[in-house]
Amino acid sequence: MTRVCGEIKVPGDKSISHRALIFASLADGVSTIRNFLAADDCLATMHAMQAMGADIALNGTTLTVRGMGMGGLKCPTQVLDVRNSGTSARLLLGVLAAQDFEVQITGDDSLRRRPMKRVIEPLEKMGAKFTSSSGDVLPVRVLRKDRPLEGIHYRTPLASAQVKSAILLAGMYAEGSTSVEEPHGSRDHTENMMAHLGLPIKRAGLTTTIEKVTKIPAFQCDVPGDISSAAFFIVLALIVPDSELVLKNVGLNPTRTGFLKVLQRMGADIKILNQNMDSFEPFGDLLVRSSFLTGTDILAEEIPSLIDEIPVLAVAAAKAEGLSRIQGAEDLRQKESDRLQALASNLKNMGVNVLEKKDGLEIKGQKDFSSARVRSFGDHRIAMAMEIAKKAAQNEIQIDNTDCVNISFPQFYELLRDVLE
Ligand code: S3P
């Protein structure tokens, strides 16, 4: 077997790239976003903002955005199609809810199956109006409303950064205060960006409040590397023997590092170097060495901090000694694919002893995977997780349709070649 070594830099964080682009488009003046993630999902947000008049130039990974000001977005001439990007759809619904024009938003087959009620419901409470011919899924038409949005206090039934962000974005336009209270803390990049821009945001425990905003200043920012992309390489270096890998400039926002904590609990040798906590989003380098992993229990309250890393954590669990249990993760069934079902069926094909539960998985680790054909289900994170399993397996694993990696990580295969010796 080959080993994994070297030093890599994963591309910019997807969640932060979406948000930086949205705030820059609503700002007054020219903003510069460096290390922007130029992958399909963030490009979907970029095209939507361009369709509403923002002047955006992408040069490599540097994005220059001439914002339209908070009230300057123009009615797009066509339906906004955000393809596979749930973050674009949900965050933009928050912005569109506050505009004075009617607009329709849609997505690809996978996104048109994903629930939008979770954002539509609170936005309606604020006074926004929507129609959807197919229930609470895209395509959704955002209707013109008769009065400005009004602030609400909303308790989200589940911890979702997309829902929280949609409400906070709409809250910038609403009369009075808008607050969101979550059952567990989800990623807080919207809040960090609002604070960085000097917007009137307050945080108390699990409640975030935004007051009406009149103006967003233009800004400059550096997007840290995406820990969710780094996750694939971290697990690869852990499970391939004799490996040592350095990942530079990885985002270390505490609402996103649950994955590192769980792996460390499983025995992973991961060290954080050169940590920088002063930036609007913390970041640092990671040194990862092959490790003997043991099974663990991942609890419901940990899920928001590692929600996107579960596919590759399942691969780590499948290589660990003993049983791992993932609980409280039913929302994984509503992602780009039903990730619980996708993981259970793929791991079973690879000979792993896995039990699919309503809200999670039970995985019994083993030394190797049997030869198998597995499926990506058109889901970028399932495709990449399976690719990591394949690289760590002695037997042949074939994966169908891996083009979907471009949704979040177009450089995935190139970096994989770089680190395998
Ligand atoms: C995201 C939030 C998470 C995550 C998604 C990105 C975001 O979704 O799974 O990939 O940028 O806000 P939920 O809000 O549905 O948990």
JSON list of N, CA and C and ligand atoms in Angstrom, two decimals, residues 14-15 19 87 90 118 159-163 187 307-308 331 335 381, ligand 1:
[
{"chain": "A", "resi": 14, "resn": "LYS", "atom": "N", "xyz": [-16.53, 26.64, 2.12]},
{"chain": "A", "resi": 14, "resn": "LYS", "atom": "CA", "xyz": [-17.75, 26.81, 1.31]},
{"chain": "A", "resi": 14, "resn": "LYS", "atom": "C", "xyz": [-18.75, 27.73, 2.02]},
{"chain": "A", "resi": 15, "resn": "SER", "atom": "N", "xyz": [-19.00, 27.47, 3.29]},
{"chain": "A", "resi": 15, "resn": "SER", "atom": "CA", "xyz": [-20.00, 28.28, 4.03]},
{"chain": "A", "resi": 15, "resn": "SER", "atom": "C", "xyz": [-19.57, 29.74, 4.09]},
{"chain": "A", "resi": 19, "resn": "ARG", "atom": "N", "xyz": [-21.29, 33.26, 2.28]},
{"chain": "A", "resi": 19, "resn": "ARG", "atom": "CA", "xyz": [-21.69, 34.41, 3.10]},
{"chain": "A", "resi": 19, "resn": "ARG", "atom": "C", "xyz": [-20.93, 35.67, 2.70]},
{"chain": "A", "resi": 87, "resn": "THR", "atom": "N", "xyz": [-27.30, 25.69, 0.44]},
{"chain": "A", "resi": 87, "resn": "THR", "atom": "CA", "xyz": [-26.91, 26.92, 1.15]},
{"chain": "A", "resi": 87, "resn": "THR", "atom": "C", "xyz": [-27.34, 28.13, 0.34]},
{"chain": "A", "resi": 90, "resn": "ARG", "atom": "N", "xyz": [-31.29, 28.45, 0.61]},
{"chain": "A", "resi": 90, "resn": "ARG", "atom": "CA", "xyz": [-31.86, 28.85, 1.91]},
{"chain": "A", "resi": 90, "resn": "ARG", "atom": "C", "xyz": [-31.39, 30.24, 2.31]},
{"chain": "A", "resi": 118, "resn": "ARG", "atom": "N", "xyz": [-38.56, 24.76, 6.42]},
{"chain": "A", "resi": 118, "resn": "ARG", "atom": "CA", "xyz": [-37.79, 25.21, 7.59]},
{"chain": "A", "resi": 118, "resn": "ARG", "atom": "C", "xyz": [-37.37, 26.68, 7.50]},
{"chain": "A", "resi": 159, "resn": "ALA", "atom": "N", "xyz": [-31.06, 22.44, 14.97]},
{"chain": "A", "resi": 159, "resn": "ALA", "atom": "CA", "xyz": [-29.91, 23.35, 14.83]},
{"chain": "A", "resi": 159, "resn": "ALA", "atom": "C", "xyz": [-29.52, 23.37, 13.36]},
{"chain": "A", "resi": 160, "resn": "SER", "atom": "N", "xyz": [-29.79, 24.46, 12.69]},
{"chain": "A", "resi": 160, "resn": "SER", "atom": "CA", "xyz": [-29.42, 24.57, 11.27]},
{"chain": "A", "resi": 160, "resn": "SER", "atom": "C", "xyz": [-28.88, 25.96, 11.00]},
{"chain": "A", "resi": 161, "resn": "ALA", "atom": "N", "xyz": [-27.64, 26.01, 10.53]},
{"chain": "A", "resi": 161, "resn": "ALA", "atom": "CA", "xyz": [-27.03, 27.31, 10.23]},
{"chain": "A", "resi": 161, "resn": "ALA", "atom": "C", "xyz": [-27.70, 27.96, 9.03]},
{"chain": "A", "resi": 162, "resn": "GLN", "atom": "N", "xyz": [-28.22, 27.13, 8.13]},
{"chain": "A", "resi": 162, "resn": "GLN", "atom": "CA", "xyz": [-28.88, 27.71, 6.95]},
{"chain": "A", "resi": 162, "resn": "GLN", "atom": "C", "xyz": [-30.17, 28.42, 7.36]},
{"chain": "A", "resi": 163, "resn": "VAL", "atom": "N", "xyz": [-30.93, 27.78, 8.25]},
{"chain": "A", "resi": 163, "resn": "VAL", "atom": "CA", "xyz": [-32.18, 28.39, 8.71]},
{"chain": "A", "resi": 163, "resn": "VAL", "atom": "C", "xyz": [-31.86, 29.66, 9.51]},
{"chain": "A", "resi": 187, "resn": "ARG", "atom": "N", "xyz": [-23.10, 26.18, 13.03]},
{"chain": "A", "resi": 187, "resn": "ARG", "atom": "CA", "xyz": [-21.97, 27.03, 12.61]},
{"chain": "A", "resi": 187, "resn": "ARG", "atom": "C", "xyz": [-22.37, 28.50, 12.62]},
{"chain": "A", "resi": 307, "resn": "ILE", "atom": "N", "xyz": [-21.62, 17.92, 11.07]},
{"chain": "A", "resi": 307, "resn": "ILE", "atom": "CA", "xyz": [-22.69, 17.40, 10.20]},
{"chain": "A", "resi": 307, "resn": "ILE", "atom": "C", "xyz": [-22.18, 16.96, 8.81]},
{"chain": "A", "resi": 308, "resn": "ASP", "atom": "N", "xyz": [-21.31, 17.76, 8.20]},
{"chain": "A", "resi": 308, "resn": "ASP", "atom": "CA", "xyz": [-20.86, 17.43, 6.84]},
{"chain": "A", "resi": 308, "resn": "ASP", "atom": "C", "xyz": [-19.73, 16.41, 6.82]},
{"chain": "A", "resi": 331, "resn": "ASP", "atom": "N", "xyz": [-31.25, 14.44, 10.22]},
{"chain": "A", "resi": 331, "resn": "ASP", "atom": "CA", "xyz": [-31.27, 15.44, 9.15]},
{"chain": "A", "resi": 331, "resn": "ASP", "atom": "C", "xyz": [-30.32, 15.06, 8.00]},
{"chain": "A", "resi": 335, "resn": "LYS", "atom": "N", "xyz": [-29.98, 15.70, 3.11]},
{"chain": "A", "resi": 335, "resn": "LYS", "atom": "CA", "xyz": [-28.84, 16.39, 2.49]},
{"chain": "A", "resi": 335, "resn": "LYS", "atom": "C", "xyz": [-28.86, 16.14, 0.98]},
{"chain": "A", "resi": 381, "resn": "ARG", "atom": "N", "xyz": [-20.07, 14.59, -1.10]},
{"chain": "A", "resi": 381, "resn": "ARG", "atom": "CA", "xyz": [-19.37, 14.11, 0.10]},
{"chain": "A", "resi": 381, "resn": "ARG", "atom": "C", "xyz": [-19.39, 12.57, 0.19]},
{"chain": "B", "resi": 1, "resn": "S3P", "atom": "C1", "xyz": [-24.32, 24.99, 5.95]},
{"chain": "B", "resi": 1, "resn": "S3P", "atom": "C2", "xyz": [-25.02, 24.44, 6.99]},
{"chain": "B", "resi": 1, "resn": "S3P", "atom": "C3", "xyz": [-25.26, 23.00, 7.12]},
{"chain": "B", "resi": 1, "resn": "S3P", "atom": "C4", "xyz": [-24.31, 22.19, 6.25]},
{"chain": "B", "resi": 1, "resn": "S3P", "atom": "C5", "xyz": [-24.20, 22.75, 4.86]},
{"chain": "B", "resi": 1, "resn": "S3P", "atom": "C6", "xyz": [-23.69, 24.17, 4.91]},
{"chain": "B", "resi": 1, "resn": "S3P", "atom": "C7", "xyz": [-24.16, 26.45, 5.89]},
{"chain": "B", "resi": 1, "resn": "S3P", "atom": "O1", "xyz": [-26.60, 22.72, 6.74]},
{"chain": "B", "resi": 1, "resn": "S3P", "atom": "O2", "xyz": [-24.73, 20.85, 6.20]},
{"chain": "B", "resi": 1, "resn": "S3P", "atom": "O3", "xyz": [-23.32, 21.98, 4.07]},
{"chain": "B", "resi": 1, "resn": "S3P", "atom": "O4", "xyz": [-23.28, 26.95, 5.15]},
{"chain": "B", "resi": 1, "resn": "S3P", "atom": "O5", "xyz": [-24.91, 27.14, 6.58]},
{"chain": "B", "resi": 1, "resn": "S3P", "atom": "P1", "xyz": [-27.83, 22.83, 7.76]},
{"chain": "B", "resi": 1, "resn": "S3P", "atom": "O6", "xyz": [-28.03, 24.25, 8.09]},
{"chain": "B", "resi": 1, "resn": "S3P", "atom": "O7", "xyz": [-28.99, 22.27, 6.99]},
{"chain": "B", "resi": 1, "resn": "S3P", "atom": "O8", "xyz": [-27.46, 21.99, 8.93]}
]
